[in-house]
């Protein structure tokens, strides 16, 4: 044996290994420093879900991926109890094993890798220490990886190339998922947007990140071939090429969390609150923010609907529905104007209806011409605009067309949110990145699009044809990690103001009701139109008047990504069980519903084979079971008191 080979054997033999478990003992994480390269492995119930996967950072002051020595891991139990109206579970008790693993290089404290392991999630982040007098650094990349077992399949959303798509606004997290695909691909050459779902031989894993703000970059998932996926930083061409793809940090520095939610079924993934468990509020709410339903003319009437008379009609419609708001979209500044918008706001207040206003984020990063433009990218102008909104009682803003995950753009998100809170404004983002724990970090944050949303149903029949498939995907992937502003649940037959032309809806009215429950966002601007008061079934309109937008609890009952989903959400003492089906064959199943005791009166909204929906009353039986059938493109909703 050569001297070099002997040294390698000795180094391998001297490798340090640490093990720690979730509070229930089912999830085990193994950390190793073999060959000076840190790795971790994740098992559930004794079965490996992630094989040894690299860890570490590439930092301009040191290579923190190799030559490292694991000194020790400090292990303790951490708990947190918090309440948050805007996520899937209003009151959360979080408990996890925390392991702070200290790594040295050449005898110097270099890096901590901090793990949190709950009963359904594994998360980790890095702490970077100063190097002598160096107090700032640049993180150029991460070795952070996820190596999956053989036989794993993928459910992934490809990342767009930069400066592509409408008005060169990509990437905006608005591409279609590939389902049950083989490993080893890299999307369209640029990897995948978070969250990323994998089906391993023993169950399911959802990979994402949380805690990202203006202090770092938003990341994606790259595949290096085979089963090896790793964290990728933004693309150089994003933001019109302006700004670095790396992250500048002050030392000591903590990076955002990488999260892995895992289970033998999909229930832990759908029910996980990990995105908010690991973060803390960055500031206090300036007011008691409230939430609820709203209407939105643009999805049906497009740009021309953003005029004074039509928006007044939508305010009247929202008032008739008991909705909280209307969303007034692009070009309002030209087609209505500031003076008449103030008049609309006064009229809305008389009707008990508030207003959300659309804005273009743009400074120099895309060609989107929609106005108001140049109002959100500079602090002084932005705050002057927000002061006008506060004076006129505007509820919030919808800011569009971001198209980058570089650090300056992440800082812009944070700055818009922070300034908006100063003026008591809620914020929705569109054409944007994924929210990463923002419901808890930013108290006035409402939701992000970051999905192939409802406007595509207006723009192309193909999106209408695939509507149920996409909805049965989003409930298992995109909407599990953060609020999703989809803008759906139309009761129009066609996407046009007269309901007579344009793309046509393949899905049923009951489907529309079901997605109002399935899609989670504390503020929902539905794609309903004033004509629905007379041209839609009364039972459907009445349901949309009553359905909540904030929830106390969620349970996944059944489903498979892209095929069908049946989910239960609770608001107060009322449970809503909702399901949709994208498969050719009807879903026929007997649901066990322990939340409804024997004798409970249940309102059941269901479709027949021709997608003709209706409402019937059912009394819960002693087995607490209900047999249901959901046809293709149809829906199911069951409502009752617990």
Coordinates of C-alpha atoms in Angstrom, one line a residue:
X1 CA 0.0 0.0 0.0
X2 CA 1.3 3.4 -0.9
X3 CA 1.8 6.1 1.7
X4 CA -1.0 8.2 0.1
X5 CA -3.4 5.2 0.2
X6 CA -2.4 4.5 3.8
X7 CA -3.1 8.1 4.8
X8 CA -6.5 8.0 3.1
X9 CA -7.4 4.8 5.0
X10 CA -6.3 6.3 8.3
X11 CA -8.3 9.5 7.6
X12 CA -11.4 7.4 6.8
X13 CA -10.9 5.3 9.9
X14 CA -10.7 8.5 12.0
X15 CA -13.8 10.0 10.5
X16 CA -16.2 11.4 13.1
X17 CA -19.8 10.4 13.0
X18 CA -22.8 11.8 15.0
X19 CA -26.4 10.5 15.2
X20 CA -29.5 12.2 16.5
X21 CA -33.2 11.6 16.2
X22 CA -36.6 13.2 16.0
X23 CA -38.5 13.5 19.3
X24 CA -40.5 10.3 18.5
X25 CA -37.3 8.5 17.4
X26 CA -38.6 7.7 13.9
X27 CA -36.3 10.0 11.9
X28 CA -32.6 9.6 12.3
X29 CA -29.9 12.0 10.9
X30 CA -26.3 10.8 10.7
X31 CA -23.5 13.5 10.2
X32 CA -20.1 12.4 9.0
X33 CA -16.8 14.1 8.1
X34 CA -15.1 11.3 6.2
X35 CA -12.3 12.5 4.0
X36 CA -12.8 16.0 5.4
X37 CA -16.0 16.5 3.5
X38 CA -19.2 16.8 5.7
X39 CA -22.2 14.7 4.8
X40 CA -25.6 13.8 6.3
X41 CA -27.9 10.9 5.9
X42 CA -31.6 10.8 6.7
X43 CA -33.7 7.7 7.6
X44 CA -37.3 7.2 8.5
X45 CA -38.4 4.1 10.5
X46 CA -35.0 2.5 9.8
X47 CA -35.2 3.0 6.0
X48 CA -32.8 5.4 4.3
X49 CA -34.7 8.3 2.6
X50 CA -31.6 10.4 1.8
X51 CA -28.2 8.7 1.2
X52 CA -25.0 10.4 2.4
X53 CA -25.3 13.9 0.9
X54 CA -22.6 16.6 0.8
X55 CA -22.8 19.7 3.0
X56 CA -20.7 22.9 3.1
X57 CA -20.3 26.3 1.6
X58 CA -18.0 28.0 -0.9
X59 CA -17.0 31.3 0.6
X60 CA -14.5 33.8 -0.7
X61 CA -12.6 33.7 2.5
X62 CA -12.3 29.9 2.6
X63 CA -13.5 26.7 1.0
X64 CA -15.9 25.3 3.6
X65 CA -16.6 22.1 1.7
X66 CA -13.4 20.1 2.3
X67 CA -10.6 19.7 4.8
X68 CA -13.2 20.0 7.7
X69 CA -13.1 18.2 11.0
X70 CA -16.3 17.5 13.0
X71 CA -15.4 18.3 16.6
X72 CA -18.7 17.7 18.3
X73 CA -22.5 18.2 18.2
X74 CA -24.4 20.0 20.9
X75 CA -27.9 18.3 21.1
X76 CA -30.9 19.7 22.8
X77 CA -34.7 19.8 22.5
X78 CA -36.2 23.0 21.3
X79 CA -39.9 24.0 21.4
X80 CA -42.0 26.9 20.1
X81 CA -45.6 27.7 20.4
X82 CA -47.1 30.4 18.0
X83 CA -50.3 31.5 16.5
X84 CA -50.7 32.7 12.9
X85 CA -54.0 33.3 11.2
X86 CA -52.6 33.2 7.7
X87 CA -51.3 29.7 7.4
X88 CA -52.8 26.2 7.2
X89 CA -52.8 25.7 11.0
X90 CA -53.6 28.7 13.2
X91 CA -52.0 27.5 16.4
X92 CA -48.7 25.5 16.2
X93 CA -46.8 23.6 18.8
X94 CA -43.3 22.9 17.4
X95 CA -40.9 20.5 19.0
X96 CA -37.6 19.3 17.5
X97 CA -34.2 18.0 18.3
X98 CA -31.6 20.6 17.6
X99 CA -28.0 19.5 16.9
X100 CA -25.3 22.2 16.4
X101 CA -22.4 20.5 14.7
X102 CA -19.1 22.3 15.0
X103 CA -16.6 22.0 12.2
X104 CA -13.0 23.1 12.3
X105 CA -10.3 23.5 9.6
X106 CA -6.6 23.6 10.4
X107 CA -7.5 23.9 14.1
X108 CA -9.7 27.0 13.6
X109 CA -13.5 27.2 14.3
X110 CA -14.9 27.6 10.8
X111 CA -18.5 26.6 10.5
X112 CA -21.5 25.3 12.4
X113 CA -24.1 23.2 10.7
X114 CA -27.3 23.5 12.7
X115 CA -29.9 20.7 12.3
X116 CA -33.5 20.7 13.5
X117 CA -35.3 17.3 13.4
X118 CA -39.0 17.3 14.2
X119 CA -41.4 14.3 13.8
X120 CA -41.9 15.1 10.1
X121 CA -39.2 17.5 9.0
X122 CA -35.4 17.7 8.8
X123 CA -33.9 21.2 8.4
X124 CA -30.4 22.6 8.4
X125 CA -28.5 25.9 8.0
X126 CA -25.0 27.2 8.3
X127 CA -23.3 29.6 10.7
X128 CA -20.1 31.1 9.3
X129 CA -17.5 32.5 11.7
X130 CA -15.2 35.5 11.2
X131 CA -11.7 34.7 10.0
X132 CA -9.3 36.8 12.1
X133 CA -10.2 40.4 11.3
X134 CA -12.5 39.6 8.4
X135 CA -16.0 40.7 9.2
X136 CA -17.7 40.4 5.8
X137 CA -17.7 37.6 3.2
X138 CA -19.3 36.5 0.0
X139 CA -21.0 33.1 -0.2
X140 CA -20.4 32.0 -3.8
X141 CA -22.2 28.7 -3.6
X142 CA -23.2 25.7 -1.5
X143 CA -22.4 22.0 -1.6
X144 CA -25.7 21.4 0.1
X145 CA -27.1 18.3 -1.6
X146 CA -29.8 15.6 -1.6
X147 CA -28.9 12.2 -2.8
X148 CA -32.0 10.0 -3.2
X149 CA -32.2 6.2 -3.1
X150 CA -32.4 4.2 -6.4
X151 CA -35.9 4.0 -7.7
X152 CA -37.0 7.5 -6.6
X153 CA -39.2 9.4 -9.0
X154 CA -39.7 13.2 -9.2
X155 CA -42.5 15.8 -9.3
X156 CA -40.7 18.9 -10.3
X157 CA -41.2 22.4 -11.8
X158 CA -38.5 23.5 -14.3
X159 CA -36.8 26.8 -13.8
X160 CA -37.1 29.2 -16.7
X161 CA -34.1 30.7 -18.4
X162 CA -33.6 34.3 -17.4
X163 CA -35.1 37.2 -19.3
X164 CA -37.5 35.0 -21.2
X165 CA -41.3 34.8 -21.3
X166 CA -43.7 37.7 -21.3
X167 CA -41.8 41.0 -21.6
X168 CA -38.6 39.1 -20.4
X169 CA -40.0 38.7 -16.9
X170 CA -38.9 35.2 -16.2
X171 CA -38.0 33.4 -14.0
X172 CA -41.3 33.8 -12.2
X173 CA -42.0 30.2 -11.0
X174 CA -44.8 29.8 -13.5
X175 CA -44.1 26.6 -15.4
X176 CA -45.8 23.2 -15.5
X177 CA -44.8 20.3 -13.3
X178 CA -43.5 17.0 -14.7
X179 CA -45.0 14.2 -12.6
X180 CA -43.6 10.8 -11.7
X181 CA -40.5 11.4 -13.8
X182 CA -37.2 9.7 -13.6
X183 CA -34.2 11.2 -11.8
X184 CA -31.1 12.5 -13.5
X185 CA -32.7 15.4 -15.5
X186 CA -32.0 19.1 -15.0
X187 CA -35.3 20.6 -16.2
X188 CA -34.8 22.9 -19.2
X189 CA -31.1 23.1 -18.3
X190 CA -31.6 25.5 -15.3
X191 CA -32.8 23.1 -12.6
X192 CA -36.0 23.3 -10.7
X193 CA -37.9 25.8 -8.6
X194 CA -38.8 25.0 -5.0
X195 CA -40.6 23.2 -3.5
X196 CA -39.5 19.8 -5.1
X197 CA -41.4 16.6 -4.4
X198 CA -39.8 13.1 -4.6
X199 CA -41.3 9.7 -4.2
X200 CA -38.7 7.3 -2.7
X201 CA -39.2 3.5 -2.4
X202 CA -40.2 4.0 1.3
X203 CA -42.4 7.1 1.0
X204 CA -42.3 10.8 0.1
X205 CA -39.9 13.8 0.5
X206 CA -40.5 17.5 -0.1
X207 CA -37.3 19.6 -0.5
X208 CA -37.5 23.4 -0.1
X209 CA -36.0 26.3 1.9
X210 CA -37.2 28.9 4.3
X211 CA -36.1 32.0 6.1
X212 CA -34.7 33.8 3.0
X213 CA -34.7 37.6 3.1
X214 CA -32.6 40.4 1.8
X215 CA -29.6 38.9 3.5
X216 CA -29.2 36.1 1.0
X217 CA -30.2 34.8 -2.4
X218 CA -33.2 32.7 -3.3
X219 CA -32.1 29.2 -4.4
X220 CA -33.1 26.5 -6.8
X221 CA -32.4 22.8 -7.1
X222 CA -29.9 21.5 -9.7
X223 CA -29.3 17.9 -10.8
X224 CA -25.8 16.9 -11.4
X225 CA -26.9 13.6 -12.9
X226 CA -28.4 10.5 -11.5
X227 CA -29.7 10.8 -7.9
X228 CA -27.6 13.8 -6.9
X229 CA -29.4 17.1 -6.5
X230 CA -27.9 20.2 -5.0
X231 CA -28.6 23.8 -4.1
X232 CA -28.1 26.2 -6.9
X233 CA -27.7 30.0 -6.7
X234 CA -29.5 32.5 -9.1
X235 CA -28.7 32.6 -12.8
X236 CA -26.3 35.4 -14.0
X237 CA -28.7 36.7 -16.6
X238 CA -31.5 37.4 -14.1
X239 CA -32.4 41.1 -13.4
X240 CA -31.1 42.0 -16.8
X241 CA -27.7 40.8 -15.8
X242 CA -27.4 43.3 -13.0
X243 CA -26.1 42.1 -9.6
X244 CA -24.0 39.1 -8.5
X245 CA -25.3 35.6 -8.2
X246 CA -23.7 35.3 -4.8
X247 CA -24.7 36.5 -1.3
X248 CA -22.8 39.1 0.6
X249 CA -23.0 38.6 4.4
X250 CA -21.6 40.1 7.5
X251 CA -19.9 37.7 10.0
X252 CA -20.9 35.8 11.9
X253 CA -23.6 34.9 9.5
X254 CA -26.6 32.5 9.4
X255 CA -27.9 31.2 6.1
X256 CA -31.5 30.3 5.3
X257 CA -32.8 26.8 6.2
X258 CA -32.8 23.9 3.8
X259 CA -35.9 21.8 4.6
X260 CA -36.8 18.1 4.0
X261 CA -40.3 17.0 4.9
X262 CA -40.8 13.2 4.8
X263 CA -43.3 10.5 5.4
X264 CA -44.5 7.1 4.4
X265 CA -47.6 8.9 3.1
X266 CA -48.2 12.4 1.7
X267 CA -50.0 13.6 4.8
X268 CA -46.9 14.9 6.6
X269 CA -46.0 17.0 3.5
X270 CA -49.5 18.5 3.1
X271 CA -49.8 19.2 6.9
X272 CA -46.3 20.4 7.6
X273 CA -45.7 23.9 9.0
X274 CA -41.9 23.8 8.8
X275 CA -41.7 26.9 6.6
X276 CA -42.9 29.0 9.5
X277 CA -41.7 26.8 12.4
X278 CA -38.1 27.9 11.8
X279 CA -38.4 31.7 11.5
X280 CA -39.4 34.6 13.6
X281 CA -41.2 37.9 12.9
X282 CA -38.9 40.6 11.6
X283 CA -41.1 43.4 12.9
X284 CA -44.4 44.0 14.6
X285 CA -47.7 44.5 12.7
X286 CA -48.5 48.2 12.6
X287 CA -52.2 47.4 12.7
X288 CA -54.6 44.5 13.3
X289 CA -54.6 43.1 9.8
X290 CA -57.8 41.3 8.7
X291 CA -58.4 38.8 5.9
X292 CA -61.1 37.5 3.7
X293 CA -62.6 37.1 0.2
X294 CA -62.6 39.5 -2.7
X295 CA -63.6 39.9 -6.4
X296 CA -61.3 40.7 -9.3
X297 CA -62.5 41.9 -12.7
X298 CA -59.3 41.5 -14.7
X299 CA -59.4 37.6 -14.9
X300 CA -62.7 37.9 -16.8
X301 CA -62.6 41.3 -18.4
X302 CA -58.9 41.9 -18.9
X303 CA -57.3 45.4 -19.0
X304 CA -60.3 47.2 -20.4
X305 CA -62.3 46.3 -17.2
X306 CA -60.0 48.5 -15.1
X307 CA -62.3 51.5 -15.5
X308 CA -64.3 53.5 -13.0
X309 CA -67.8 52.2 -13.9
X310 CA -66.8 48.5 -14.0
X311 CA -64.9 48.7 -10.7
X312 CA -67.9 50.4 -9.1
X313 CA -70.0 47.5 -10.3
X314 CA -67.5 45.0 -8.8
X315 CA -67.6 46.9 -5.5
X316 CA -71.4 46.4 -5.6
X317 CA -70.8 42.7 -6.4
X318 CA -68.4 42.3 -3.5
X319 CA -70.9 44.0 -1.2
X320 CA -73.7 41.7 -2.4
X321 CA -71.4 38.6 -1.7
X322 CA -70.3 39.9 1.7
X323 CA -66.7 40.0 0.4
X324 CA -64.1 42.2 2.0
X325 CA -62.4 43.7 -1.1
X326 CA -61.9 44.2 -4.8
X327 CA -58.6 43.9 -6.5
X328 CA -58.1 46.6 -9.2
X329 CA -55.5 45.5 -11.7
X330 CA -53.0 47.1 -14.1
X331 CA -53.5 50.5 -15.8
X332 CA -55.8 51.8 -13.1
X333 CA -53.7 54.9 -12.9
X334 CA -54.3 55.7 -16.6
X335 CA -57.8 54.4 -17.0
X336 CA -59.2 55.6 -13.6
X337 CA -56.7 58.0 -12.3
X338 CA -55.7 58.9 -8.7
X339 CA -58.5 61.3 -8.1
X340 CA -61.2 59.0 -9.2
X341 CA -59.5 56.1 -7.4
X342 CA -59.9 58.0 -4.2
X343 CA -63.6 58.4 -5.1
X344 CA -63.9 54.7 -5.6
X345 CA -62.2 54.0 -2.3
X346 CA -64.7 56.3 -0.6
X347 CA -67.6 54.5 -2.3
X348 CA -66.1 51.1 -1.3
X349 CA -66.0 52.2 2.4
X350 CA -69.6 53.1 2.2
X351 CA -70.3 49.6 1.0
X352 CA -68.0 47.9 3.5
X353 CA -65.6 47.0 0.7
X354 CA -61.9 47.8 0.6
X355 CA -59.5 48.0 -2.4
X356 CA -56.2 46.3 -3.3
X357 CA -54.2 48.1 -6.0
X358 CA -51.9 46.5 -8.6
X359 CA -48.4 47.9 -9.2
X360 CA -45.4 47.0 -11.4
X361 CA -42.3 46.3 -9.5
X362 CA -40.1 47.3 -12.3
X363 CA -37.1 49.5 -12.3
X364 CA -34.7 48.1 -14.9
X365 CA -35.2 44.3 -14.9
X366 CA -37.8 43.6 -17.6
X367 CA -39.9 45.1 -20.4
X368 CA -43.3 44.9 -18.8
X369 CA -45.2 48.1 -19.8
X370 CA -48.1 47.8 -17.4
X371 CA -48.6 50.8 -15.1
X372 CA -48.3 52.1 -12.4
X373 CA -44.6 51.7 -13.0
X374 CA -41.5 53.1 -11.3
X375 CA -43.4 53.4 -8.0
X376 CA -42.1 50.3 -6.0
X377 CA -38.4 50.1 -6.8
X378 CA -37.2 53.3 -5.0
X379 CA -37.9 54.0 -1.3
X380 CA -38.8 57.7 -1.4
X381 CA -41.2 57.3 -4.3
X382 CA -42.6 54.1 -2.8
X383 CA -43.3 55.6 0.6
X384 CA -44.9 58.7 -1.0
X385 CA -47.2 56.4 -2.9
X386 CA -48.0 54.3 0.2
X387 CA -48.8 57.5 2.2
X388 CA -51.4 58.4 -0.5
X389 CA -52.8 54.9 -0.2
X390 CA -53.0 55.2 3.6
X391 CA -54.8 58.5 3.4
X392 CA -57.4 57.0 1.1
X393 CA -58.0 53.8 3.1
X394 CA -56.5 51.4 0.5
X395 CA -56.2 47.9 2.1
X396 CA -53.2 46.6 0.2
X397 CA -51.1 46.2 -2.9
X398 CA -50.4 43.5 -5.5
X399 CA -46.9 43.9 -6.9
X400 CA -46.0 42.1 -10.1
X401 CA -43.1 41.2 -12.5
X402 CA -40.0 40.6 -10.3
X403 CA -38.2 37.8 -12.2
X404 CA -35.1 37.2 -10.1
X405 CA -33.8 35.5 -7.0
X406 CA -30.6 37.6 -6.7
X407 CA -29.9 39.3 -3.4
X408 CA -30.9 42.8 -4.5
X409 CA -34.3 41.5 -5.6
X410 CA -34.8 39.6 -2.3
X411 CA -33.9 42.9 -0.6
X412 CA -36.6 44.6 -2.7
X413 CA -39.2 42.1 -1.5
X414 CA -38.2 42.8 2.1
X415 CA -38.2 46.6 1.6
X416 CA -41.6 46.7 0.0
X417 CA -43.1 44.6 2.8
X418 CA -41.4 46.7 5.5
X419 CA -42.4 50.0 4.0
X420 CA -46.0 48.8 3.4
X421 CA -46.3 47.8 7.1
X422 CA -45.4 51.4 8.1
X423 CA -48.5 52.5 6.2
X424 CA -50.8 49.6 7.3
X425 CA -50.8 47.9 3.9
X426 CA -51.0 44.2 3.1
X427 CA -48.9 42.8 0.3
X428 CA -49.5 40.2 -2.5
X429 CA -46.7 39.4 -4.9
X430 CA -47.2 38.1 -8.5
X431 CA -44.7 37.2 -11.2
X432 CA -42.5 36.4 -8.3
X433 CA -40.4 34.0 -6.2
X434 CA -41.6 31.4 -3.7
X435 CA -42.5 32.7 -0.2
X436 CA -40.1 31.3 2.3
X437 CA -41.6 31.6 5.7
X438 CA -42.8 35.1 4.9
X439 CA -46.2 34.7 6.6
X440 CA -44.5 34.7 10.0
X441 CA -41.5 36.9 9.1
X442 CA -43.6 39.7 7.7
X443 CA -46.9 40.3 9.5
X444 CA -48.5 42.2 6.5
X445 CA -47.5 39.6 3.9
X446 CA -50.5 37.9 2.4
X447 CA -49.6 35.6 -0.5
X448 CA -47.5 35.0 -3.6
X449 CA -48.4 33.7 -7.0
X450 CA -45.3 31.6 -7.8
X451 CA -47.5 29.1 -9.7
X452 CA -49.0 28.7 -13.2
X453 CA -52.1 30.6 -12.0
X454 CA -55.6 31.4 -13.2
X455 CA -54.8 34.0 -15.9
X456 CA -53.6 31.1 -18.0
X457 CA -57.2 29.7 -18.0
X458 CA -58.2 32.9 -19.8
X459 CA -55.2 32.9 -22.2
X460 CA -55.4 29.3 -23.5
X461 CA -57.8 26.4 -23.7
X462 CA -54.9 24.0 -22.9
X463 CA -54.7 25.4 -19.4
X464 CA -58.5 24.9 -19.0
X465 CA -58.1 21.3 -20.2
X466 CA -55.4 20.7 -17.6
X467 CA -57.0 22.6 -14.8
X468 CA -57.9 19.7 -12.6
X469 CA -54.5 18.0 -13.1
X470 CA -52.7 21.2 -12.1
X471 CA -54.9 21.8 -9.1
X472 CA -54.3 18.2 -7.9
X473 CA -50.6 19.0 -8.2
X474 CA -50.4 22.3 -6.4
X475 CA -52.2 21.0 -3.3
X476 CA -49.3 18.5 -2.8
X477 CA -46.4 20.7 -3.8
X478 CA -46.6 24.5 -4.2
X479 CA -49.3 25.3 -1.7
X480 CA -47.8 23.1 1.0
X481 CA -45.0 25.6 1.8
X482 CA -46.7 28.9 1.5
X483 CA -49.8 30.9 0.7
X484 CA -50.7 30.7 -3.0
X485 CA -52.5 33.5 -4.8
X486 CA -54.2 31.6 -7.6
X487 CA -57.2 33.7 -8.3
X488 CA -59.6 30.9 -9.3
X489 CA -63.0 29.5 -8.4
X490 CA -64.9 31.0 -11.2
X491 CA -68.6 30.2 -11.7
X492 CA -68.5 31.6 -15.3
X493 CA -68.8 28.9 -18.0
X494 CA -66.4 31.0 -20.2
X495 CA -63.6 33.5 -19.5
X496 CA -65.3 36.5 -20.9
X497 CA -67.4 39.4 -19.5
X498 CA -70.5 38.2 -21.4
X499 CA -69.9 34.6 -20.4
X500 CA -70.5 33.7 -24.1
X501 CA -67.1 33.4 -25.8
X502 CA -63.4 32.8 -25.0
X503 CA -61.9 29.7 -23.3
X504 CA -64.4 27.5 -21.6
X505 CA -64.2 25.8 -18.3
X506 CA -63.9 22.0 -18.3
X507 CA -64.5 21.7 -14.6
X508 CA -67.8 21.8 -12.7
X509 CA -69.3 24.3 -10.3
X510 CA -68.6 21.9 -7.4
X511 CA -65.0 21.8 -8.5
X512 CA -64.9 25.6 -8.2
X513 CA -66.2 25.4 -4.6
X514 CA -63.7 22.7 -3.8
X515 CA -60.7 24.7 -4.9
X516 CA -61.9 27.6 -2.7
X517 CA -61.1 25.2 0.2
X518 CA -58.1 23.3 -1.3
X519 CA -56.1 26.5 -2.2
X520 CA -54.8 28.2 0.9
X521 CA -54.4 31.9 1.1
X522 CA -55.8 34.2 3.8
X523 CA -56.9 36.7 1.2
X524 CA -58.6 35.2 -1.9
X525 CA -59.7 37.3 -4.9
X526 CA -62.0 34.9 -6.7
X527 CA -62.6 34.8 -10.5
X528 CA -66.3 35.3 -9.9
X529 CA -68.2 37.9 -11.9
X530 CA -71.3 40.0 -11.1
X531 CA -73.4 38.0 -13.5
X532 CA -72.9 34.9 -11.3
X533 CA -75.5 36.3 -8.9
X534 CA -78.2 35.3 -11.5
X535 CA -76.4 32.9 -14.0
X536 CA -74.8 30.5 -11.5
X537 CA -76.7 28.0 -9.2
X538 CA -77.9 29.7 -6.0
X539 CA -76.4 26.9 -3.9
X540 CA -72.9 27.6 -5.4
X541 CA -73.2 31.4 -4.9
X542 CA -74.4 30.9 -1.3
X543 CA -71.4 28.6 -0.6
X544 CA -69.0 31.2 -2.0
X545 CA -70.5 33.8 0.3
X546 CA -69.8 31.6 3.4
X547 CA -66.5 29.8 2.7
X548 CA -63.7 31.1 4.9
X549 CA -60.2 32.0 3.8
X550 CA -58.4 31.4 7.2
X551 CA -58.1 27.9 8.7
X552 CA -57.3 26.4 12.1
X553 CA -56.3 22.8 10.9
X554 CA -55.7 20.7 7.9
X555 CA -55.8 17.0 7.2
X556 CA -55.0 15.1 4.0
X557 CA -57.5 12.3 3.6
X558 CA -56.5 10.8 0.2
X559 CA -54.9 11.6 -3.1
X560 CA -52.0 11.5 -5.5
X561 CA -50.2 14.4 -7.2
X562 CA -51.8 15.3 -10.5
X563 CA -54.6 12.7 -10.2
X564 CA -56.9 13.6 -7.3
X565 CA -57.0 15.0 -3.8
X566 CA -59.4 14.9 -0.9
X567 CA -58.5 17.2 2.0
X568 CA -60.2 18.5 5.2
X569 CA -59.8 22.0 6.6
X570 CA -61.3 23.3 9.9
X571 CA -62.4 26.9 10.6
X572 CA -63.5 27.2 14.2
X573 CA -65.9 24.3 14.8
X574 CA -66.8 23.8 11.1
X575 CA -65.0 21.3 8.9
X576 CA -64.9 21.5 5.1
X577 CA -64.0 18.3 3.3
X578 CA -63.0 19.1 -0.3
X579 CA -62.0 16.9 -3.2
X580 CA -61.3 17.1 -7.0
X581 CA -60.5 14.5 -9.6
X582 CA -58.4 14.8 -12.8
X583 CA -58.4 11.1 -13.7
X584 CA -60.6 9.6 -16.5
X585 CA -62.1 7.2 -14.1
X586 CA -64.3 8.5 -11.3
X587 CA -62.8 8.4 -7.8
X588 CA -65.1 6.1 -5.7
X589 CA -64.1 5.8 -2.1
X590 CA -65.5 5.6 1.4
X591 CA -64.2 8.3 3.6
X592 CA -63.8 7.9 7.3
X593 CA -64.6 11.3 8.9
X594 CA -64.0 11.1 12.6
X595 CA -64.5 14.8 13.0
X596 CA -68.3 14.3 12.5
X597 CA -70.0 12.3 15.2
X598 CA -73.0 10.1 14.5
X599 CA -76.1 12.1 13.8
X600 CA -74.2 15.2 12.5
X601 CA -76.1 17.0 9.7
X602 CA -73.8 17.2 6.7
X603 CA -74.2 19.5 3.6
X604 CA -72.8 17.5 0.6
X605 CA -72.1 19.3 -2.6
X606 CA -71.4 16.7 -5.4
X607 CA -71.5 16.1 -9.1
X608 CA -73.2 13.5 -11.2
X609 CA -71.5 11.8 -14.2
X610 CA -72.4 14.8 -16.4
X611 CA -70.9 17.2 -14.0
X612 CA -74.2 18.6 -12.9
X613 CA -73.8 19.6 -9.3
X614 CA -76.2 19.9 -6.5
X615 CA -76.6 20.1 -2.7
X616 CA -78.1 17.5 -0.5
X617 CA -78.3 16.9 3.3
X618 CA -76.9 13.7 4.8
X619 CA -76.9 12.5 8.4
X620 CA -73.6 11.0 9.5
X621 CA -73.8 7.3 10.3
X622 CA -72.5 5.4 13.3
X623 CA -69.4 4.3 11.4
X624 CA -68.5 7.9 10.8
X625 CA -68.1 7.1 7.1
X626 CA -69.4 8.6 3.8
X627 CA -69.2 6.9 0.4
X628 CA -68.5 9.4 -2.4
X629 CA -67.9 9.5 -6.1
X630 CA -66.0 12.3 -7.9
X631 CA -66.1 12.3 -11.7
X632 CA -63.3 13.6 -13.9
X633 CA -63.1 17.4 -13.6
X634 CA -65.7 17.2 -10.9
X635 CA -65.6 18.1 -7.2
X636 CA -66.9 17.3 -3.7
X637 CA -67.4 19.4 -0.7
X638 CA -68.8 18.2 2.7
X639 CA -69.5 20.8 5.4
X640 CA -70.5 20.0 9.0
X641 CA -69.9 20.9 12.6
X642 CA -67.5 18.8 14.7

